[in-house]
Tab-separated table of C-alpha atoms in Angstrom:
chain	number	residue	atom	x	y	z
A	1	UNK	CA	93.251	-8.398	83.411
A	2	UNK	CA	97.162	-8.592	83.321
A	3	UNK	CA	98.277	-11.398	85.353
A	4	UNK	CA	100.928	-9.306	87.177
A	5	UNK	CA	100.071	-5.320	87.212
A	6	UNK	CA	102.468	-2.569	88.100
A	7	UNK	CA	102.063	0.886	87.961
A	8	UNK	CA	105.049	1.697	85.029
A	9	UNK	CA	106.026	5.478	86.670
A	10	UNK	CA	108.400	6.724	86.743
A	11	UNK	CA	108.479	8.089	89.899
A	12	UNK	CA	110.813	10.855	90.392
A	13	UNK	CA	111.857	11.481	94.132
A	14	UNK	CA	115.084	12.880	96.187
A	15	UNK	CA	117.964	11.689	97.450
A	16	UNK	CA	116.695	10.130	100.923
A	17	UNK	CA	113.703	9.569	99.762
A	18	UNK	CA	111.223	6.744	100.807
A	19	UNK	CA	109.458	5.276	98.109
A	20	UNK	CA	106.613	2.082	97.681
A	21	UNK	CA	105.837	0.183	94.842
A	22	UNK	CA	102.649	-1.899	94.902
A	23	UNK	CA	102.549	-5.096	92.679
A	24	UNK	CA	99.230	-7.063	92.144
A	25	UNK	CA	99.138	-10.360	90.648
A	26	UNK	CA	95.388	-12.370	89.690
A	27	UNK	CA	96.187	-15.988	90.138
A	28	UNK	CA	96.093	-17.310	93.965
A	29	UNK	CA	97.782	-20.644	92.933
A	30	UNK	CA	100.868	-18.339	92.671
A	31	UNK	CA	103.308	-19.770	94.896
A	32	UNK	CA	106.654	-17.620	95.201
A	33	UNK	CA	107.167	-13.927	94.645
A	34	UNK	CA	110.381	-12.140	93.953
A	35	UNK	CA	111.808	-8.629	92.886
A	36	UNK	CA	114.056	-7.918	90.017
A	37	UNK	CA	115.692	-4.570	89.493
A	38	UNK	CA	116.527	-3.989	85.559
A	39	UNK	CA	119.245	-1.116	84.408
A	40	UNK	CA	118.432	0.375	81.131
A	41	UNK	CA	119.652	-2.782	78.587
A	42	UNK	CA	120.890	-5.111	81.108
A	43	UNK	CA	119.676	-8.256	82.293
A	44	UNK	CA	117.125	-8.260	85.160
A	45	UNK	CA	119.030	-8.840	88.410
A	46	UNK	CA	117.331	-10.055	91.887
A	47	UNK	CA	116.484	-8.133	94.153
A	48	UNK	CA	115.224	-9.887	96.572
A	49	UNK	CA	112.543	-12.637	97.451
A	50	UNK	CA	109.216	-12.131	99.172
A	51	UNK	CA	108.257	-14.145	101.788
A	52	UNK	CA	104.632	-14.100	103.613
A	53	UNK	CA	105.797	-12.885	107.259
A	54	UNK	CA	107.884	-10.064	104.997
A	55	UNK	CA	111.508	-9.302	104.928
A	56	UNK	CA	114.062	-6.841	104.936
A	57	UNK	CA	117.300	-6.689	103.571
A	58	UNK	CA	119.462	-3.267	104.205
A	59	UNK	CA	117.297	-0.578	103.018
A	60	UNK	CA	114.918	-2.576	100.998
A	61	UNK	CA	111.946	-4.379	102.835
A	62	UNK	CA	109.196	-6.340	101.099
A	63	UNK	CA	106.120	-7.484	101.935
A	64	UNK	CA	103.368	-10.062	101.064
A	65	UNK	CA	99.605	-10.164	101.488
A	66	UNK	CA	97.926	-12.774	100.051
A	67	UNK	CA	94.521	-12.081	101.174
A	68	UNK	CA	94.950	-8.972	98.849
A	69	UNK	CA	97.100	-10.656	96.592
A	70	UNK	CA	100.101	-8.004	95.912
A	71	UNK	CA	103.321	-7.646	96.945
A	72	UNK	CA	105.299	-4.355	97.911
A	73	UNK	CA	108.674	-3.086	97.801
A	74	UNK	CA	109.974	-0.644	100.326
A	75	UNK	CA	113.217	1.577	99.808
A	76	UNK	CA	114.433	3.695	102.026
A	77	UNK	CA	116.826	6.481	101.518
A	78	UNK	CA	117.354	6.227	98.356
A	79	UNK	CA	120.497	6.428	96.503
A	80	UNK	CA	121.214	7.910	93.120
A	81	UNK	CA	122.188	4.493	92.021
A	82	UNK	CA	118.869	2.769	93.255
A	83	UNK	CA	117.388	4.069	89.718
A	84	UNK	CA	116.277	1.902	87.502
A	85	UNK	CA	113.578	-0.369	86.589
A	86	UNK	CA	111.642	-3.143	89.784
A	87	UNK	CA	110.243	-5.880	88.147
A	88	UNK	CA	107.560	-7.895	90.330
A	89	UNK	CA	107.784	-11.362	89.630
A	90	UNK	CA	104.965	-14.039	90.582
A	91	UNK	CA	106.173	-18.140	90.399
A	92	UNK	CA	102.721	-20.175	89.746
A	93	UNK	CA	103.178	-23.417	91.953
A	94	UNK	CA	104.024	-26.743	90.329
A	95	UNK	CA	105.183	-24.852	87.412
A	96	UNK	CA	108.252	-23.151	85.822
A	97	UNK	CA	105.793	-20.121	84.720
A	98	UNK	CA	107.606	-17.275	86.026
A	99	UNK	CA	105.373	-14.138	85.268
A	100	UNK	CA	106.831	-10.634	85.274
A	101	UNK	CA	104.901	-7.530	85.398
A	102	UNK	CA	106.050	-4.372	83.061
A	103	UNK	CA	108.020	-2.828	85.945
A	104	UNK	CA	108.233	0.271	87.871
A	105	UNK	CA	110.618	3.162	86.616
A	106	UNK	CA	112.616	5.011	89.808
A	107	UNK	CA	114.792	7.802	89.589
A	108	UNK	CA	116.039	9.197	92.053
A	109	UNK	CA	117.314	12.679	91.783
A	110	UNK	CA	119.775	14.701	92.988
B	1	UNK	CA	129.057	-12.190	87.360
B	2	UNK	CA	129.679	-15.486	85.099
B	3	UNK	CA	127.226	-17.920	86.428
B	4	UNK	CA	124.955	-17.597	83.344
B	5	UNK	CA	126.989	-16.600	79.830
B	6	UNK	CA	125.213	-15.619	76.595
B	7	UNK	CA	126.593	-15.133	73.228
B	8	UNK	CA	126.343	-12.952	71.327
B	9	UNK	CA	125.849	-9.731	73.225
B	10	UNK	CA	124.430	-8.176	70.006
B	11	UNK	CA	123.416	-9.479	66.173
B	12	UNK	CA	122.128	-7.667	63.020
B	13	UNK	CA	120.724	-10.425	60.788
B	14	UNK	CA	118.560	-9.793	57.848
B	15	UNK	CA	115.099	-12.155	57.455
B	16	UNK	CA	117.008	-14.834	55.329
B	17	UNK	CA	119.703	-15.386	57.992
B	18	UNK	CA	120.281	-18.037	59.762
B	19	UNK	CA	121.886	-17.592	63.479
B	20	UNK	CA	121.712	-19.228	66.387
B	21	UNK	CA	121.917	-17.853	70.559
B	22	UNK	CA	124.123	-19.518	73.312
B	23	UNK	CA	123.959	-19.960	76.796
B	24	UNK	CA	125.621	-22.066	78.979
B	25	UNK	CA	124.917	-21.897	82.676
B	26	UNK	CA	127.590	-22.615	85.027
B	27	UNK	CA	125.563	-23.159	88.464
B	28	UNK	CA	124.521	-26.516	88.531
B	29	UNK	CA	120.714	-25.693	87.735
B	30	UNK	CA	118.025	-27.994	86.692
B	31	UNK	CA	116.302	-25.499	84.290
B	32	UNK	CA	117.262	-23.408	81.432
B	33	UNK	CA	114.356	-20.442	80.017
B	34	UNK	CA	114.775	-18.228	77.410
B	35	UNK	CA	112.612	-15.216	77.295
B	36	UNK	CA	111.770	-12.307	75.164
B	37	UNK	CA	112.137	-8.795	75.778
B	38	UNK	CA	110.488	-5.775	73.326
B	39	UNK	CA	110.348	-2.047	74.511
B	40	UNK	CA	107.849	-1.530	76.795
B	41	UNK	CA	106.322	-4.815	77.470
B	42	UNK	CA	107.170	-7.169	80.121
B	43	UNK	CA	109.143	-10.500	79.924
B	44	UNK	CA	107.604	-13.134	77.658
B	45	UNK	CA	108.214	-17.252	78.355
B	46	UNK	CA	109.428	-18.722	74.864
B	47	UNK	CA	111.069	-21.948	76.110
B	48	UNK	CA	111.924	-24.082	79.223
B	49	UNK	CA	113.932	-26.886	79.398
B	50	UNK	CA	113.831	-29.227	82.514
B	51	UNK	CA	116.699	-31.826	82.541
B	52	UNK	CA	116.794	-31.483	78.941
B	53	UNK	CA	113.077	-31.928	78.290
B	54	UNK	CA	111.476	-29.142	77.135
B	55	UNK	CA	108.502	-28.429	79.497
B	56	UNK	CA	107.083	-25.545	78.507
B	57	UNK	CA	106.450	-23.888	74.702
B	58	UNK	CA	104.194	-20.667	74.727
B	59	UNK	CA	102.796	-20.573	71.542
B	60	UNK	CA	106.260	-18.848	69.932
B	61	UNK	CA	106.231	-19.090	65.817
B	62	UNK	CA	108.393	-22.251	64.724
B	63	UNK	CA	110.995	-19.558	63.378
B	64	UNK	CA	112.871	-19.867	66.725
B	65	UNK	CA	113.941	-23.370	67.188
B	66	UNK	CA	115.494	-24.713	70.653
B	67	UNK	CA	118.081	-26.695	71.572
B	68	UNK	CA	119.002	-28.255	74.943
B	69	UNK	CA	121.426	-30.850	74.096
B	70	UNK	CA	122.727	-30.869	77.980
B	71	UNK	CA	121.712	-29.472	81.642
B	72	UNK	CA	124.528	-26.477	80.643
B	73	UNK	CA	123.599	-25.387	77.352
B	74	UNK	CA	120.931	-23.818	75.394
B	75	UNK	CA	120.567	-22.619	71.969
B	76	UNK	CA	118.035	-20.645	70.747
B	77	UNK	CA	118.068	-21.119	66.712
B	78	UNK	CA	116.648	-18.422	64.184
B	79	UNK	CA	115.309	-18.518	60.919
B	80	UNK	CA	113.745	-16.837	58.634
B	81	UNK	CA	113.224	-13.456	61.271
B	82	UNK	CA	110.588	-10.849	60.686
B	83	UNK	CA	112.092	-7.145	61.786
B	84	UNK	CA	108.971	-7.680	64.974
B	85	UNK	CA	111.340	-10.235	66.716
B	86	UNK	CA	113.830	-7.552	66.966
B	87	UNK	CA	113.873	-7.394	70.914
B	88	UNK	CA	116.138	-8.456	73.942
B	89	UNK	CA	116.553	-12.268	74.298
B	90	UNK	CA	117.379	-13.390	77.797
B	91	UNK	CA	118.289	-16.717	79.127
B	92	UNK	CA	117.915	-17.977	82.825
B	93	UNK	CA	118.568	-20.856	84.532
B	94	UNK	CA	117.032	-21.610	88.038
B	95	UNK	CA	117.921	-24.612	90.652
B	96	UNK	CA	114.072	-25.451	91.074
B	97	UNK	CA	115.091	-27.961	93.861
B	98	UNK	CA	114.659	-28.053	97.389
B	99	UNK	CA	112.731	-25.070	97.279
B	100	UNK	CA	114.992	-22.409	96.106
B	101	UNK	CA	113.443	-20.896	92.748
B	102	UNK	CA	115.736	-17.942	92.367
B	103	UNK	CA	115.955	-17.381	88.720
B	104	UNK	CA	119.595	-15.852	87.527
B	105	UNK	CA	119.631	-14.453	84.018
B	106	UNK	CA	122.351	-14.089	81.207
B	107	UNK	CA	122.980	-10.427	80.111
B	108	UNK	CA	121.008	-10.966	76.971
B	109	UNK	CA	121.536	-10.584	73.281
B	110	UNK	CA	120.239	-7.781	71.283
B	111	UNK	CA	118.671	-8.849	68.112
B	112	UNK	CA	117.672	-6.437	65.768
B	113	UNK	CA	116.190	-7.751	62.146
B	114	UNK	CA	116.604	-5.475	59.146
């Protein structure tokens, strides 16, 4: 089993569109969660970080259950420049082992 | 954004080359990672450096040789390449202090080994 697993897409929606990605990750010593949005050849950029009571920042809202162990990402009306690639990322604690999944393709169409 | 530089942006090298990557992070971090990048797989962990100690080597063939000779800088030496390590080769640094473990990347250079 992969230690992070995304589901690669790409998903394809609208303009205005709401869309979830689901990130699961197989180690419960994993201590900090984050995601990364990555433009075709660029460097991965944060997104945001994902803390256990969830948070929101603009359009984007993340959440965290541990008891499930995965992580979510939440955008809401989505722009034409919200496409690209969400990397989950999973920090294992004591460590500097950040782990990223394969990512999640968006596009969003007009 | 400047806060983590990497040079160069792109190289062509055959397998007898010799080259080496730079990064220098301007942030104030503790830690310095370089990672690989190939099509369609996720990030891979090559190196971390820790206050100049290297911390962390996953198993990456001795062909790619680090440097950290300072909390700024990190090298990432090649020799010897197989056209397989062609791939994207990102550097991050991160502040691992006081609980903030944001991790900031360079914009990468693209190796490609003939």
């Amino acid at each position: 089993r992969k230690e992070v697993e995304q589901d690669p897409g790409p998903f394809n929606v609208p303009e205005g569109a709401t869309v979830a990605f689901n990130c699961t990750y197989s180690n419960s010593a994993s201590q900090s969660f984050f995601w990364y949005r990555q433009d075709c050849r660029k460097e991965p950029k944060l997104l945001m970080s994902v803390y256990s009571s969830g948070n929101e920042d603009g359009r984007f809202t993340a959440q965290l259950n541990r008891a499930s162990q995965y992580i979510s990402l939440l955008i809401r009306d989505s722009k034409l420049s919200d496409s690209a690639t969400y990397l989950c990322v999973v920090l294992y604690s004591g460590t500097y082992k950040y782990i990223f999944g394969t990512g999640t393709r968006l596009k969003v169409l007009a | 954004e400047t806060g983590v530089t990497q040079t160069p942006r792109h190289l062509v090298m055959g397998m007898t080359n010799k080259k080496s990557l730079k990064c220098e992070q301007h942030l104030g971090h503790n830690a310095m990672y370089w990672y690989k990048q190939s099509a369609k797989k996720p990030l891979e962990l090559m190196f971390v450096y820790s206050l100049e100690e290297r911390v962390e080597n996953n198993s990456v063939p001795s062909r790619f040789s680090p440097e950290c000779p300072n909390s700024s800088h990190l090298f990432l030496h090649l020799h010897t390449l197989q056209p397989e390590d062609s791939a994207l080769y990102l550097c991050a640094s991160s502040p691992q202090t006081g609980g903030d473990e944001k991790l900031f990347f360079g914009s990468g250079t693209q190796l490609s080994v003939l």
